[in-house]
Short mmCIF file of C-alpha atoms in Angstrom, two decimals:
data_model
loop_
_atom_site.label_atom_id
_atom_site.label_comp_id
_atom_site.label_asym_id
_atom_site.label_seq_id
_atom_site.Cartn_x
_atom_site.Cartn_y
_atom_site.Cartn_z
CA MET K 1478 72.46 102.27 69.07
CA PHE K 1479 69.12 102.61 70.78
CA ARG K 1480 67.76 105.93 69.83
CA ARG K 1481 65.04 107.83 71.63
CA PRO K 1482 62.53 106.25 71.75
CA LEU K 1483 63.85 102.70 71.72
CA LEU K 1484 65.04 102.41 68.17
CA LEU K 1485 68.02 100.46 67.03
CA ALA K 1486 70.35 102.30 64.69
CA GLY K 1487 72.17 100.51 61.96
CA VAL K 1488 69.99 97.46 61.75
CA VAL K 1489 66.32 97.39 62.69
CA SER K 1490 63.72 99.08 64.87
CA LEU K 1491 62.15 97.72 68.03
CA SER K 1492 58.43 97.85 68.66
CA VAL K 1493 57.53 100.32 71.37
CA PHE K 1494 55.65 98.68 74.18
CA SER K 1495 54.81 99.41 77.78
CA GLY K 1496 53.60 97.86 80.99
CA LEU K 1497 55.42 96.25 83.88
CA ALA K 1498 53.60 92.94 83.49
CA LEU K 1499 54.85 92.62 79.92
CA ALA K 1500 58.39 93.49 80.99
CA GLN K 1501 58.30 90.83 83.71
CA SER K 1502 56.97 88.18 81.32
CA MET K 1503 59.82 88.96 78.96
CA SER K 1504 62.49 88.58 81.63
CA SER K 1505 64.40 85.51 82.82
CA THR K 1506 63.46 84.05 86.20
CA SER K 1507 65.24 84.79 89.46
CA ALA K 1508 66.53 81.22 89.46
CA GLU K 1509 68.03 81.67 85.99
CA LYS K 1510 69.65 84.96 86.97
CA ALA K 1511 71.29 83.23 89.95
CA MET K 1512 73.02 80.68 87.73
CA ARG K 1513 76.26 81.07 85.82
CA TYR K 1514 75.41 81.66 82.19
CA SER K 1515 77.24 78.54 81.02
CA GLU K 1516 75.08 76.40 83.34
CA ARG K 1517 71.76 77.57 81.92
CA PRO K 1518 70.04 75.23 79.42
CA ASP K 1519 69.27 78.00 76.92
CA VAL K 1520 72.89 79.17 76.98
CA LYS K 1521 74.21 75.62 76.62
CA LYS K 1522 72.04 75.23 73.53
CA PHE K 1523 73.33 78.54 72.13
CA ILE K 1524 76.96 77.53 72.72
CA ALA K 1525 76.52 74.13 71.04
CA ASP K 1526 74.75 75.65 68.02
CA VAL K 1527 77.25 78.48 67.43
CA SER K 1528 80.21 76.18 68.01
CA ARG K 1529 78.89 73.77 65.40
CA ARG K 1530 78.05 76.39 62.78
CA ARG K 1531 80.85 78.91 63.26
CA GLY K 1532 83.69 76.70 64.49
CA LEU K 1533 84.19 78.48 67.82
CA ASP K 1534 85.58 76.47 70.71
CA SER K 1535 82.69 75.68 73.07
CA GLU K 1536 84.84 75.88 76.21
CA TRP K 1537 86.12 79.29 75.17
CA MET K 1538 82.57 80.46 74.54
CA ALA K 1539 81.45 79.25 77.96
CA GLU K 1540 84.34 81.09 79.61
CA VAL K 1541 83.53 84.29 77.75
CA LEU K 1542 79.81 84.20 78.51
CA ASP K 1543 80.54 83.59 82.19
CA GLN K 1544 82.43 86.88 82.21
CA ALA K 1545 79.21 88.72 81.38
CA THR K 1546 77.28 90.51 84.12
CA TYR K 1547 73.51 90.75 84.04
CA GLN K 1548 72.45 94.40 83.77
CA PRO K 1549 68.96 95.04 85.19
CA LYS K 1550 69.10 98.68 84.09
CA ILE K 1551 69.08 97.54 80.48
CA GLU K 1552 65.72 95.91 81.06
CA ARG K 1553 64.40 99.20 82.44
CA LEU K 1554 65.83 101.17 79.54
CA MET K 1555 64.15 98.82 77.08
CA THR K 1556 60.72 99.48 78.57
CA PRO K 1557 59.41 103.02 77.96
CA LYS K 1558 57.17 104.73 80.45
CA LYS K 1559 53.47 104.69 79.83
CA PHE K 1560 52.09 107.71 78.05
CA LYS K 1561 49.48 109.49 80.14
CA PRO K 1562 46.48 110.53 78.00
CA GLY K 1563 45.89 114.27 77.91
CA THR K 1564 49.57 115.13 78.22
CA ARG K 1565 52.30 115.66 75.67
CA ASP K 1566 54.02 112.51 74.50
CA SER K 1567 57.66 113.56 74.09
CA ARG K 1568 58.23 110.55 71.84
CA ARG K 1569 55.96 112.18 69.27
CA ASP K 1570 57.13 115.77 69.49
CA TRP K 1571 59.26 116.46 66.45
CA GLU K 1572 60.23 119.97 67.45
CA LYS K 1573 61.50 118.80 70.83
CA TYR K 1574 63.35 115.86 69.27
CA ARG K 1575 65.07 117.86 66.53
CA ALA K 1576 66.18 120.52 69.01
CA ILE K 1577 68.41 117.89 70.66
CA PHE K 1578 70.54 117.71 67.54
CA LEU K 1579 70.71 121.31 66.34
CA GLY K 1580 72.56 122.94 69.20
CA ARG K 1581 75.53 125.21 68.63
CA ASP K 1582 78.14 122.75 69.95
CA ARG K 1583 77.03 119.88 67.73
CA LEU K 1584 76.95 122.15 64.68
CA ASN K 1585 80.49 123.34 65.42
CA LEU K 1586 81.73 119.80 65.93
CA GLY K 1587 80.10 118.73 62.68
CA ALA K 1588 81.59 121.58 60.66
CA ARG K 1589 85.01 120.78 62.08
CA PHE K 1590 84.60 117.06 61.31
CA TRP K 1591 83.62 117.86 57.72
CA LYS K 1592 86.59 120.13 57.13
CA GLU K 1593 89.07 117.77 58.77
CA ASN K 1594 87.78 114.84 56.69
CA ARG K 1595 86.78 116.62 53.49
CA ALA K 1596 89.04 114.53 51.25
CA THR K 1597 87.78 111.27 52.74
CA LEU K 1598 84.16 112.36 52.43
CA GLU K 1599 84.72 113.26 48.79
CA ARG K 1600 86.35 109.88 48.16
CA ALA K 1601 83.37 108.13 49.74
CA LYS K 1602 81.06 110.13 47.48
CA LYS K 1603 83.09 109.13 44.44
CA GLU K 1604 83.27 105.43 45.35
CA PHE K 1605 79.82 104.90 46.85
CA GLY K 1606 77.76 107.80 45.45
CA VAL K 1607 76.71 108.88 48.95
CA ASP K 1608 76.51 112.59 49.75
CA PRO K 1609 78.85 113.77 52.55
CA ALA K 1610 76.05 115.62 54.36
CA VAL K 1611 74.21 112.42 55.26
CA ILE K 1612 77.38 110.78 56.59
CA VAL K 1613 78.14 113.83 58.71
CA GLY K 1614 74.52 113.97 59.84
CA ILE K 1615 74.48 110.34 60.96
CA ILE K 1616 77.72 110.56 62.93
CA GLY K 1617 76.48 113.73 64.61
CA VAL K 1618 73.13 112.25 65.61
CA GLU K 1619 74.63 108.96 66.73
CA THR K 1620 77.67 110.00 68.76
CA ARG K 1621 78.32 113.76 68.52
CA TYR K 1622 81.32 112.98 66.32
CA GLY K 1623 82.77 110.41 68.70
CA GLU K 1624 82.10 112.25 71.96
CA ASN K 1625 79.55 109.67 73.11
CA THR K 1626 80.07 106.17 71.73
CA GLY K 1627 78.65 104.41 74.78
CA SER K 1628 79.94 103.30 78.17
CA TRP K 1629 78.35 99.87 78.43
CA LYS K 1630 80.43 96.73 78.10
CA VAL K 1631 79.14 95.22 74.88
CA LEU K 1632 79.41 91.70 76.26
CA ASP K 1633 77.14 92.59 79.20
CA SER K 1634 74.63 94.29 76.90
CA LEU K 1635 74.34 91.50 74.36
CA VAL K 1636 74.24 88.68 76.92
CA THR K 1637 71.58 90.45 78.99
CA LEU K 1638 69.45 91.08 75.90
CA SER K 1639 69.96 87.54 74.59
CA PHE K 1640 69.18 85.56 77.72
CA ASP K 1641 67.57 87.82 80.34
CA TYR K 1642 65.39 90.28 78.48
CA LYS K 1643 63.58 88.09 75.99
CA ARG K 1644 61.49 90.52 73.97
CA ARG K 1645 63.92 90.30 71.05
CA ALA K 1646 66.14 87.47 72.26
CA ASP K 1647 66.50 85.79 68.86
CA PHE K 1648 67.70 89.01 67.26
CA PHE K 1649 70.24 89.71 69.99
CA LYS K 1650 71.52 86.13 70.00
CA LYS K 1651 72.49 86.65 66.36
CA GLU K 1652 74.30 89.85 67.32
CA LEU K 1653 76.01 88.08 70.23
CA GLU K 1654 77.12 85.35 67.85
CA GLU K 1655 78.71 87.91 65.53
CA TYR K 1656 80.35 89.65 68.48
CA LEU K 1657 81.91 86.38 69.65
CA VAL K 1658 83.22 85.66 66.15
CA PHE K 1659 84.53 89.23 65.94
CA ILE K 1660 86.48 89.18 69.20
CA ASN K 1661 87.77 85.67 68.48
CA ASN K 1662 89.06 86.59 65.02
CA ASN K 1663 90.67 89.81 66.26
CA GLN K 1664 91.88 88.48 69.62
CA PHE K 1665 90.08 91.17 71.59
CA LYS K 1666 89.43 90.80 75.27
CA PRO K 1667 85.71 90.05 75.70
CA ARG K 1668 84.99 92.90 78.13
CA GLU K 1669 87.20 95.61 76.67
CA ILE K 1670 84.84 96.85 73.96
CA LEU K 1671 82.36 99.52 75.03
CA GLY K 1672 79.18 100.61 73.28
CA SER K 1673 75.51 101.41 73.72
CA TYR K 1674 73.22 99.48 76.01
CA ALA K 1675 72.02 97.61 72.91
CA GLY K 1676 75.53 96.55 71.92
CA ALA K 1677 76.17 99.07 69.14
CA VAL K 1678 79.75 100.32 68.84
CA GLY K 1679 81.93 103.05 67.41
CA LEU K 1680 81.33 106.43 65.82
CA PRO K 1681 78.55 105.07 63.57
CA GLN K 1682 77.03 102.84 66.29
CA PHE K 1683 77.05 99.69 64.20
CA MET K 1684 75.77 96.43 65.61
CA PRO K 1685 78.21 93.49 65.23
CA SER K 1686 76.33 92.10 62.22
CA SER K 1687 76.56 95.47 60.46
CA ILE K 1688 80.31 95.61 61.04
CA LYS K 1689 80.56 92.24 59.35
CA ARG K 1690 78.30 93.10 56.41
CA PHE K 1691 79.11 96.77 55.78
CA GLY K 1692 82.38 97.59 57.54
CA VAL K 1693 85.07 99.03 55.27
CA ASP K 1694 88.81 99.41 55.81
CA PHE K 1695 88.79 102.86 54.22
CA ASP K 1696 92.16 104.00 55.56
CA GLY K 1697 93.93 100.89 54.22
CA ASP K 1698 95.62 99.83 57.46
CA GLY K 1699 94.41 96.25 57.21
CA LYS K 1700 91.63 96.42 59.80
CA ILE K 1701 88.16 97.88 60.22
CA ASP K 1702 88.25 100.26 63.17
CA ILE K 1703 85.02 102.24 63.57
CA ASN K 1704 86.01 103.20 67.12
CA ASN K 1705 89.07 105.24 66.26
CA SER K 1706 89.24 105.71 62.48
CA ALA K 1707 87.17 108.51 60.95
CA ALA K 1708 88.02 107.12 57.51
CA ASP K 1709 86.72 103.64 58.30
CA THR K 1710 83.60 105.17 59.83
CA ILE K 1711 82.95 107.30 56.75
CA GLY K 1712 83.54 104.41 54.36
CA SER K 1713 81.39 102.02 56.38
CA ILE K 1714 78.41 104.39 56.58
CA ALA K 1715 78.71 105.17 52.86
CA ASN K 1716 78.80 101.46 52.06
CA TYR K 1717 75.76 100.84 54.27
CA LEU K 1718 73.67 103.55 52.62
CA SER K 1719 74.83 102.59 49.14
CA LYS K 1720 73.80 98.99 49.73
CA HIS K 1721 70.39 100.29 50.83
CA GLY K 1722 69.74 102.26 47.67
CA TRP K 1723 71.10 105.78 48.21
CA ILE K 1724 70.69 107.95 45.10
CA GLU K 1725 73.50 110.46 44.64
CA GLY K 1726 72.35 114.05 44.36
CA ALA K 1727 68.74 113.48 45.40
CA PRO K 1728 67.42 115.15 48.57
CA MET K 1729 66.15 113.15 51.52
CA VAL K 1730 63.11 115.35 52.00
CA MET K 1731 61.14 117.69 49.74
CA GLN K 1732 58.72 120.36 50.91
CA ALA K 1733 55.30 120.21 49.26
CA ASP K 1734 51.62 121.02 49.66
CA ILE K 1735 50.16 117.72 50.91
CA SER K 1736 46.57 117.03 51.89
CA GLU K 1737 45.62 114.62 54.68
CA GLU K 1738 43.94 112.44 52.08
CA ASN K 1739 47.16 112.10 50.10
CA ALA K 1740 49.14 111.59 53.31
CA LYS K 1741 46.96 108.58 54.10
CA ARG K 1742 47.11 107.30 50.54
CA PHE K 1743 50.83 107.65 49.93
CA GLY K 1744 52.24 107.65 53.46
CA GLY K 1745 53.21 105.12 56.07
CA GLY K 1746 55.86 102.46 56.27
CA THR K 1747 59.54 102.88 55.52
CA THR K 1748 59.70 102.31 51.76
CA ALA K 1749 59.58 104.90 48.98
CA LYS K 1750 57.33 102.85 46.72
CA TYR K 1751 55.59 105.50 44.61
CA ARG K 1752 56.73 107.52 41.62
CA TRP K 1753 57.14 111.25 42.19
CA GLN K 1754 55.00 111.89 39.11
CA THR K 1755 52.20 109.77 40.60
CA LEU K 1756 52.04 111.96 43.70
CA GLN K 1757 52.01 115.11 41.57
CA ASN K 1758 49.25 113.68 39.36
CA ASN K 1759 47.20 113.25 42.53
CA GLY K 1760 47.57 116.82 43.71
CA VAL K 1761 50.82 116.88 45.68
CA LYS K 1762 52.39 120.20 44.71
CA PRO K 1763 56.10 120.85 45.27
CA ALA K 1764 56.76 124.06 47.16
CA ALA K 1765 58.06 127.12 45.34
CA GLY K 1766 61.76 126.83 44.71
CA VAL K 1767 61.93 123.06 45.01
CA LYS K 1768 63.99 121.82 42.10
CA ALA K 1769 62.56 119.43 39.55
CA GLU K 1770 63.38 115.82 40.32
CA PRO K 1771 63.04 112.87 37.91
CA SER K 1772 59.41 111.83 37.48
CA ASP K 1773 60.25 108.22 38.41
CA LEU K 1774 62.10 109.14 41.62
CA PRO K 1775 60.87 106.73 44.33
CA VAL K 1776 59.03 108.72 47.01
CA PHE K 1777 56.41 108.47 49.75
CA ILE K 1778 54.86 110.83 52.29
CA VAL K 1779 56.30 111.07 55.79
CA ASP K 1780 54.81 112.78 58.81
CA PHE K 1781 56.31 114.69 61.72
CA PRO K 1782 53.92 115.05 64.69
CA PHE K 1783 54.43 118.12 66.88
CA TYR K 1784 52.61 120.08 69.55
CA PRO K 1785 51.56 123.67 68.85
CA ALA K 1786 52.42 126.11 71.62
CA GLY K 1787 50.10 125.75 74.59
CA SER K 1788 48.34 122.63 73.28
CA ASN K 1789 48.42 118.97 74.30
CA ASP K 1790 46.85 117.96 71.00
CA SER K 1791 49.44 117.03 68.41
CA LYS K 1792 49.36 117.99 64.75
CA LYS K 1793 51.34 116.65 61.83
CA LEU K 1794 53.56 118.20 59.22
CA TYR K 1795 53.84 116.26 55.98
CA ARG K 1796 56.82 116.10 53.66
CA VAL K 1797 57.79 114.03 50.63
CA GLY K 1798 60.46 111.54 51.55
CA THR K 1799 62.64 110.10 48.80
CA LYS K 1800 64.45 106.79 48.47
CA ASN K 1801 67.32 108.48 50.31
CA PHE K 1802 65.02 108.97 53.30
CA THR K 1803 64.26 105.25 53.06
CA SER K 1804 67.99 104.46 53.02
CA VAL K 1805 68.46 106.25 56.34
CA LEU K 1806 65.38 104.48 57.71
CA ARG K 1807 67.23 101.23 57.11
CA TYR K 1808 69.83 102.59 59.52
CA ASN K 1809 67.13 103.49 62.04
CA SER K 1810 63.46 103.13 61.20
CA SER K 1811 62.27 106.30 62.95
CA TYR K 1812 61.01 109.21 60.85
CA PHE K 1813 62.29 111.49 63.60
CA TYR K 1814 65.76 109.95 63.37
CA ALA K 1815 65.95 110.32 59.59
CA GLY K 1816 64.54 113.85 59.83
CA ALA K 1817 67.17 114.82 62.39
CA VAL K 1818 69.92 113.44 60.16
CA ALA K 1819 68.57 115.49 57.26
CA GLU K 1820 68.30 118.68 59.31
CA LEU K 1821 71.70 118.36 60.98
CA GLY K 1822 73.46 117.38 57.77
CA THR K 1823 71.84 120.26 55.90
CA ALA K 1824 72.74 122.84 58.56
CA ILE K 1825 76.37 121.71 58.64
CA ALA K 1826 76.56 121.60 54.84
CA ALA K 1827 75.48 125.25 54.81
CA LEU K 1828 78.25 126.10 57.27
CA VAL K 1829 80.96 124.59 55.09
CA GLY K 1830 79.52 125.70 51.75
CA GLU K 1831 78.25 122.34 50.52
CA THR K 1832 74.93 120.85 49.44
CA GLY K 1833 72.37 119.75 52.03
CA LEU K 1834 69.69 117.07 52.18
CA ILE K 1835 66.45 119.08 52.30
CA ASP K 1836 64.77 120.72 49.33
CA GLY K 1837 62.68 123.54 50.73
CA THR K 1838 62.63 125.25 54.10
CA PRO K 1839 63.44 123.40 57.34
CA ILE K 1840 60.66 121.10 58.51
CA LEU K 1841 59.89 123.39 61.46
CA PRO K 1842 61.46 126.78 62.05
CA SER K 1843 64.40 126.54 64.42
CA LYS K 1844 64.51 128.71 67.52
CA TYR K 1845 67.70 130.14 66.06
CA ASP K 1846 68.80 131.41 62.71
CA ILE K 1847 72.26 130.24 61.70
CA GLU K 1848 74.48 133.11 60.66
CA LEU K 1849 77.07 131.77 58.27
CA ASP K 1850 80.57 133.16 58.22
CA PRO K 1851 81.02 134.20 54.57
CA THR K 1852 84.70 133.18 54.74
CA GLY K 1853 83.98 129.90 56.56
CA LYS K 1854 85.04 127.69 53.70
CA GLY K 1855 88.56 129.03 53.92
CA LEU K 1856 88.94 128.83 57.69
CA LYS K 1857 90.89 126.19 59.51
CA PRO K 1858 88.75 123.56 61.30
CA ASP K 1859 89.39 125.02 64.75
CA GLN K 1860 88.29 128.49 63.57
CA ILE K 1861 84.78 127.48 62.52
CA GLN K 1862 82.10 128.83 64.82
CA VAL K 1863 78.34 128.92 64.50
CA LYS K 1864 76.81 132.26 65.38
CA VAL K 1865 73.20 132.01 66.48
CA THR K 1866 70.72 134.81 66.90
CA PRO K 1867 67.32 134.28 68.58
CA VAL K 1868 64.44 134.65 66.16
CA SER K 1869 62.20 137.56 67.12
#
C-alpha cells in the first residue's frame, strides 16, 4: 500500500517528486484517455505480450481492461505537494508520523489481535523464525488489523497506474499482469477486489506479485486469502520477512551514542552492511541496558528527523538498525515506516507480556505513558484495554 509519503509497502519504494509540469508529462494524453483501453496501442502491445508469455486469452484480457475506469484522483495522490522552505515538512517529522500509529484504539486492537491469534503467531515463529511483534506491528501500521484495507477497485488502480500515470508504468504493468493471472486462475470477477490506490490488497497490503511470491496458505484450506484469513496473513508476512533475512531474536533497533561523523560513515541506504563490532570499534557506544548482540550482527545507522518544539529547523535522532530493520525496509523502504512498525509492535508486545523489537528506550518519548494491566496476559481478548496517562 502507498504509505505516507508515497511509499509502496510490500514491494518497493517510489521516488518522491513534485511539480505539476512533471505530473502532466507523466500522464497519458486527453486523446488516449478518451479511448477504450483495448483500442490504445500501448494496451494492445501489453495484451499481446502477456497473452503470449502467460497463456491468457487476449480477448478476455481486452474485455477485462475495458472494465477499468480511469481514476484522476490517483494521479493527484501520487504527486505530493511542494514543500515550502521555512516551514515544517510533515513528511520528515518522525514524532508526528509515529503518533499516527500509537493511539489507544490501535494499541487495543493490536493486543486483541495478538491474543486471538497467539497460537498462529507462535507457529509462524517456529516455522519461519520471525518474531510475532513485527507481524503484529506491520498489520497494525498497514490496515489497523483489517479495519482499513482500501476502498479502491484494484483493477482501476493498476490500469490507471500502468497506462495513464506513467512515472512507474513498467512496474505497475508487471503488477497488473500478476493481477490478471490471479483473477483468471481463481475465477474472481475483475472489479470485485478492493485495495489501496496503488493496488495493494488484504490485511498485509500485498501487491499481486508479493501474493504470488510470498503468499502462504497457513490455515490449510487450500487457498491463500489475505483478505479474510488472519492465519494466511500471518504466515505470508512471516514468509516475506524470512525470505528477506529476518534474524530471530534480534531487535530491529538499538539505542546508542552515535556521532554525526559515524552517522555519515555508517548510515544511509536500506542495507545493514556493517558488523556491529565495526561500529563499536569506531566509537558507537550502546546505551546502558542494551543487551550484548553478536559482534558480526549486520547493522547500519538510521536517522529519524524531527522538529523540536517551536522550531522549523529539523534535527535528527540516530539509532542502530539491524538486519531486521532492513527486512522491514524491504516491505516498505521508509525509515519512518520501519520505525513505526518497531514502536507499535514493541508497545503491543509489552501489553501482552511478550518481547518487543527495540533495545533501549523509545526513539522519542511518547505523549503518553502506557500503563500495563499486570493481569493482562490472563484476560480475554475483549477485556484488554490500554490505560494512558498524560506525561507531566
